[in-house]
């Protein structure tokens, strides 16, 4: 519910322009993967707050509190550094992809 808006608007709907400018710059330099890296960095930095919130509280956090954290350009810059340093293991992703395809095929056969 929160990430679809982030991805569809490239974070422009809720986040401050100073942060969006960093994201667009990285998008042009690094490619589409940076969008996922930014989302992962946001989730990683918000882990403690999210674990304490219920569903409605988490949605409010994503909509109101999280964007406020990045009004300061220094905070946005730090987040972008974290996003660039996230390493997603491709072996693990390939394994998950294979598991998903197997599960999907079995569902299609059952239908």
GROMACS .gro file of C-alpha atoms in nm:
model
  111
    1UNK     CA    1   0.000   0.000   0.000
    2UNK     CA    2   0.285   0.238   0.068
    3UNK     CA    3   0.543   0.116  -0.182
    4UNK     CA    4   0.321   0.131  -0.487
    5UNK     CA    5   0.288   0.508  -0.448
    6UNK     CA    6   0.665   0.537  -0.399
    7UNK     CA    7   0.735   0.340  -0.715
    8UNK     CA    8   0.467   0.496  -0.934
    9UNK     CA    9   0.564   0.852  -0.848
   10UNK     CA   10   0.939   0.794  -0.797
   11UNK     CA   11   0.894   0.921  -0.439
   12UNK     CA   12   0.773   1.264  -0.557
   13UNK     CA   13   0.426   1.238  -0.401
   14UNK     CA   14   0.532   1.258  -0.036
   15UNK     CA   15   0.902   1.321  -0.001
   16UNK     CA   16   1.081   1.658  -0.009
   17UNK     CA   17   1.229   1.777  -0.336
   18UNK     CA   18   1.586   1.769  -0.205
   19UNK     CA   19   1.548   1.393  -0.157
   20UNK     CA   20   1.367   1.344  -0.487
   21UNK     CA   21   1.649   1.523  -0.672
   22UNK     CA   22   1.899   1.273  -0.526
   23UNK     CA   23   1.677   0.982  -0.629
   24UNK     CA   24   1.634   1.110  -0.986
   25UNK     CA   25   2.009   1.169  -1.019
   26UNK     CA   26   2.082   0.816  -0.902
   27UNK     CA   27   1.809   0.676  -1.123
   28UNK     CA   28   1.969   0.834  -1.428
   29UNK     CA   29   2.316   0.714  -1.328
   30UNK     CA   30   2.246   0.372  -1.179
   31UNK     CA   31   1.919   0.258  -1.337
   32UNK     CA   32   1.588   0.134  -1.198
   33UNK     CA   33   1.737  -0.077  -0.920
   34UNK     CA   34   1.804   0.237  -0.719
   35UNK     CA   35   1.428   0.275  -0.664
   36UNK     CA   36   1.422  -0.059  -0.483
   37UNK     CA   37   1.738   0.027  -0.294
   38UNK     CA   38   1.587   0.354  -0.170
   39UNK     CA   39   1.274   0.169  -0.058
   40UNK     CA   40   1.487  -0.088   0.126
   41UNK     CA   41   1.693   0.187   0.289
   42UNK     CA   42   1.375   0.363   0.405
   43UNK     CA   43   1.244   0.039   0.553
   44UNK     CA   44   1.577  -0.040   0.715
   45UNK     CA   45   1.608   0.302   0.880
   46UNK     CA   46   1.246   0.282   0.999
   47UNK     CA   47   1.262  -0.071   1.134
   48UNK     CA   48   1.220   0.016   1.503
   49UNK     CA   49   0.926   0.250   1.442
   50UNK     CA   50   0.752   0.000   1.218
   51UNK     CA   51   0.790  -0.288   1.462
   52UNK     CA   52   0.613  -0.083   1.729
   53UNK     CA   53   0.324   0.029   1.507
   54UNK     CA   54   0.004  -0.148   1.417
   55UNK     CA   55  -0.116  -0.156   1.056
   56UNK     CA   56  -0.291   0.182   1.066
   57UNK     CA   57   0.000   0.334   1.255
   58UNK     CA   58   0.244   0.202   0.996
   59UNK     CA   59   0.043   0.354   0.712
   60UNK     CA   60   0.031   0.688   0.893
   61UNK     CA   61   0.404   0.662   0.959
   62UNK     CA   62   0.475   0.613   0.587
   63UNK     CA   63   0.240   0.891   0.485
   64UNK     CA   64   0.330   1.158   0.744
   65UNK     CA   65   0.627   1.094   0.970
   66UNK     CA   66   0.873   0.930   0.732
   67UNK     CA   67   0.872   1.211   0.473
   68UNK     CA   68   0.929   1.467   0.751
   69UNK     CA   69   1.255   1.296   0.845
   70UNK     CA   70   1.406   1.382   0.510
   71UNK     CA   71   1.326   1.751   0.490
   72UNK     CA   72   1.684   1.823   0.589
   73UNK     CA   73   1.912   1.775   0.292
   74UNK     CA   74   2.176   1.609   0.512
   75UNK     CA   75   1.930   1.336   0.613
   76UNK     CA   76   1.834   1.280   0.248
   77UNK     CA   77   2.200   1.258   0.150
   78UNK     CA   78   2.269   1.003   0.425
   79UNK     CA   79   1.973   0.794   0.311
   80UNK     CA   80   2.099   0.798  -0.047
   81UNK     CA   81   2.440   0.678   0.074
   82UNK     CA   82   2.271   0.392   0.258
   83UNK     CA   83   2.066   0.308  -0.049
   84UNK     CA   84   2.377   0.295  -0.266
   85UNK     CA   85   2.552   0.068  -0.017
   86UNK     CA   86   2.274  -0.191   0.002
   87UNK     CA   87   2.386  -0.516  -0.150
   88UNK     CA   88   2.113  -0.754  -0.261
   89UNK     CA   89   2.252  -1.105  -0.303
   90UNK     CA   90   2.166  -1.219  -0.655
   91UNK     CA   91   2.197  -1.588  -0.565
   92UNK     CA   92   1.925  -1.550  -0.306
   93UNK     CA   93   1.704  -1.360  -0.549
   94UNK     CA   94   1.749  -1.631  -0.813
   95UNK     CA   95   1.653  -1.894  -0.554
   96UNK     CA   96   1.338  -1.701  -0.459
   97UNK     CA   97   1.254  -1.652  -0.826
   98UNK     CA   98   1.285  -2.025  -0.892
   99UNK     CA   99   1.069  -2.108  -0.587
  100UNK     CA  100   0.807  -1.859  -0.702
  101UNK     CA  101   0.799  -1.998  -1.055
  102UNK     CA  102   0.761  -2.352  -0.921
  103UNK     CA  103   0.480  -2.244  -0.691
  104UNK     CA  104   0.311  -2.052  -0.971
  105UNK     CA  105   0.332  -2.346  -1.209
  106UNK     CA  106   0.177  -2.579  -0.952
  107UNK     CA  107  -0.106  -2.329  -0.895
  108UNK     CA  108  -0.172  -2.308  -1.269
  109UNK     CA  109  -0.181  -2.686  -1.297
  110UNK     CA  110  -0.432  -2.709  -1.011
  111UNK     CA  111  -0.659  -2.457  -1.184
   0.00000   0.00000   0.00000
